[in-house]
Amino acid sequence: MLPVPKKFFITAAAAEGKSKLTAFDNALLKAEIGNVNLVRVSSILPPDCEYTPGMKIPYGALVPTAYGSIVSDIPGETIAAAIAVGISPDSFGVIMELTGKFTKEEAEARITRMVQEAFEVRGMELKEIKVRAVEHTVEKIGCAFAAAPLWY
């Protein structure tokens, strides 16, 4: 049985690269999670998971992470990524990720509505929403990335 994460933070960053993969890698580095192994998870924040901004994770660790990314090679195109965590006062939380061809402000508004809907359909009380978003205007090859890494 895998342990249940006890800590989380949210991060978002954008970067350019010489290829789509290096643009993604550079965005991970700017988001301060470029030297760990992301294990993509879906959308549930464990109960009593503590928000820990600035948390350091050991290099090479396998890190459960809800994330979204978008890469574009169309110069001048605006791309965005957002992550939001809805926190319940007495239960688990919900994580939503969003990427697309829109502004940071549009991403923040859309992702906030997504978290509100997730709580509504579950019949849960929503205490707080934490949101991070980034937008990027592509120069050559760009990536926008947003994530909620979970840790122990």
Coordinates of C-alpha atoms in Angstrom, one line a residue:
M1 CA 0.0 0.0 0.0
L2 CA 1.3 3.4 -0.9
P3 CA 1.5 6.1 1.8
V4 CA -0.9 9.0 1.6
P5 CA 0.7 12.4 1.0
K6 CA 0.6 14.9 3.8
K7 CA 1.9 18.0 2.1
F8 CA 1.4 19.9 -1.1
F9 CA 2.1 23.2 -2.9
I10 CA 1.1 24.7 -6.2
T11 CA 3.4 26.1 -8.9
A12 CA 3.2 27.5 -12.4
A13 CA 5.8 28.6 -14.9
A14 CA 6.5 29.1 -18.6
A15 CA 9.7 28.7 -20.6
E16 CA 11.1 28.5 -24.1
G17 CA 13.2 25.6 -25.4
K18 CA 14.9 24.4 -28.6
S19 CA 12.4 21.6 -28.8
K20 CA 9.0 20.9 -27.4
L21 CA 10.5 18.5 -24.8
T22 CA 13.1 21.0 -23.7
A23 CA 10.5 23.8 -23.4
F24 CA 8.6 21.5 -21.1
D25 CA 11.7 20.6 -19.1
N26 CA 12.7 24.3 -18.8
A27 CA 9.2 25.1 -17.5
L28 CA 9.5 22.3 -14.9
L29 CA 12.9 23.8 -13.8
K30 CA 11.3 27.3 -13.5
A31 CA 8.5 25.8 -11.5
E32 CA 11.1 24.3 -9.2
I33 CA 10.2 20.7 -9.8
G34 CA 12.5 19.9 -12.7
N35 CA 14.8 17.6 -10.9
V36 CA 12.2 15.1 -9.6
N37 CA 10.1 12.4 -11.4
L38 CA 6.5 13.4 -11.7
V39 CA 4.0 10.7 -11.3
R40 CA 0.8 12.1 -12.8
V41 CA -2.3 11.7 -10.6
S42 CA -5.9 12.8 -11.0
S43 CA -7.8 15.2 -8.9
I44 CA -8.0 14.4 -5.2
L45 CA -6.2 16.2 -2.4
P46 CA -5.9 13.9 0.6
P47 CA -7.6 14.9 3.9
D48 CA -5.5 17.0 6.2
C49 CA -2.9 17.6 3.5
E50 CA -0.9 20.7 4.6
Y51 CA -0.2 23.6 2.2
T52 CA 3.6 23.9 2.3
P53 CA 4.9 26.6 -0.1
G54 CA 8.6 26.5 -0.8
M55 CA 8.8 22.8 0.1
K56 CA 11.9 21.1 -1.1
I57 CA 11.7 17.6 -2.5
P58 CA 14.7 15.3 -2.8
Y59 CA 16.2 15.0 -6.3
G60 CA 15.0 12.0 -8.2
A61 CA 12.0 11.4 -5.9
L62 CA 8.8 9.9 -7.4
V63 CA 6.3 12.7 -6.8
P64 CA 2.6 12.3 -7.1
T65 CA 1.6 15.4 -9.1
A66 CA -1.6 16.8 -10.7
Y67 CA -0.5 18.9 -13.6
G68 CA -1.3 20.4 -16.9
S69 CA 1.0 21.7 -19.7
I70 CA 0.7 23.1 -23.1
V71 CA 3.4 23.5 -25.7
S72 CA 3.3 25.6 -28.8
D73 CA 5.6 26.3 -31.7
I74 CA 3.5 29.1 -33.2
P75 CA 5.4 32.4 -32.6
G76 CA 3.1 35.1 -31.1
E77 CA 0.6 32.6 -29.8
T78 CA -0.5 33.1 -26.2
I79 CA -0.8 29.9 -24.1
A80 CA -1.7 29.5 -20.4
A81 CA -1.7 26.9 -17.7
A82 CA -3.5 27.0 -14.3
I83 CA -3.8 24.8 -11.2
A84 CA -6.4 25.2 -8.5
V85 CA -6.9 23.3 -5.2
G86 CA -10.2 23.4 -3.5
I87 CA -10.0 22.8 0.2
S88 CA -12.8 21.4 2.4
P89 CA -13.1 22.3 6.0
D90 CA -13.4 18.7 7.1
S91 CA -12.7 16.3 4.2
F92 CA -10.6 15.7 1.1
G93 CA -10.0 18.4 -1.4
V94 CA -10.2 18.6 -5.2
I95 CA -7.4 19.6 -7.6
M96 CA -8.1 20.9 -11.1
E97 CA -5.7 21.7 -13.9
L98 CA -6.3 23.7 -17.1
T99 CA -4.3 24.6 -20.2
G100 CA -5.2 26.4 -23.4
K101 CA -4.9 29.3 -25.7
F102 CA -6.1 32.1 -23.5
T103 CA -4.7 34.6 -20.9
K104 CA -3.7 34.1 -17.4
E105 CA -6.8 36.0 -16.2
E106 CA -9.1 33.8 -18.3
A107 CA -7.3 30.7 -16.9
E108 CA -7.8 31.8 -13.3
A109 CA -11.5 32.5 -13.8
R110 CA -12.1 29.2 -15.6
I111 CA -10.2 27.1 -13.1
T112 CA -12.0 28.7 -10.2
R113 CA -15.3 27.8 -11.7
M114 CA -14.1 24.2 -12.3
V115 CA -13.2 23.8 -8.6
Q116 CA -16.6 25.3 -7.5
E117 CA -18.4 22.8 -9.8
A118 CA -16.4 19.9 -8.5
F119 CA -17.4 20.7 -4.9
E120 CA -21.0 21.4 -5.9
V121 CA -21.5 18.0 -7.6
R122 CA -19.9 16.2 -4.6
G123 CA -22.2 18.1 -2.2
M124 CA -19.2 19.3 -0.3
E125 CA -18.5 22.6 1.5
L126 CA -15.7 24.7 -0.1
K127 CA -13.6 26.5 2.4
E128 CA -10.8 27.9 0.2
I129 CA -9.4 27.9 -3.3
K130 CA -5.7 28.2 -4.0
V131 CA -4.8 29.1 -7.6
R132 CA -1.6 29.6 -9.6
A133 CA -1.6 30.4 -13.3
V134 CA 0.9 31.5 -16.0
E135 CA 0.6 32.8 -19.5
H136 CA 3.3 32.8 -22.2
T137 CA 3.6 34.4 -25.6
V138 CA 5.5 32.0 -27.7
E139 CA 8.8 33.2 -29.2
K140 CA 9.9 30.0 -31.0
I141 CA 8.8 27.0 -28.9
G142 CA 7.1 27.7 -25.6
C143 CA 5.5 25.8 -22.7
A144 CA 3.1 26.8 -20.0
F145 CA 3.0 24.4 -17.0
A146 CA 1.0 24.4 -13.7
A147 CA 1.1 21.7 -11.0
A148 CA 0.2 20.6 -7.5
P149 CA 3.0 18.3 -6.3
L150 CA 2.1 16.1 -3.3
W151 CA 4.6 15.0 -0.7
Y152 CA 5.0 13.0 2.5

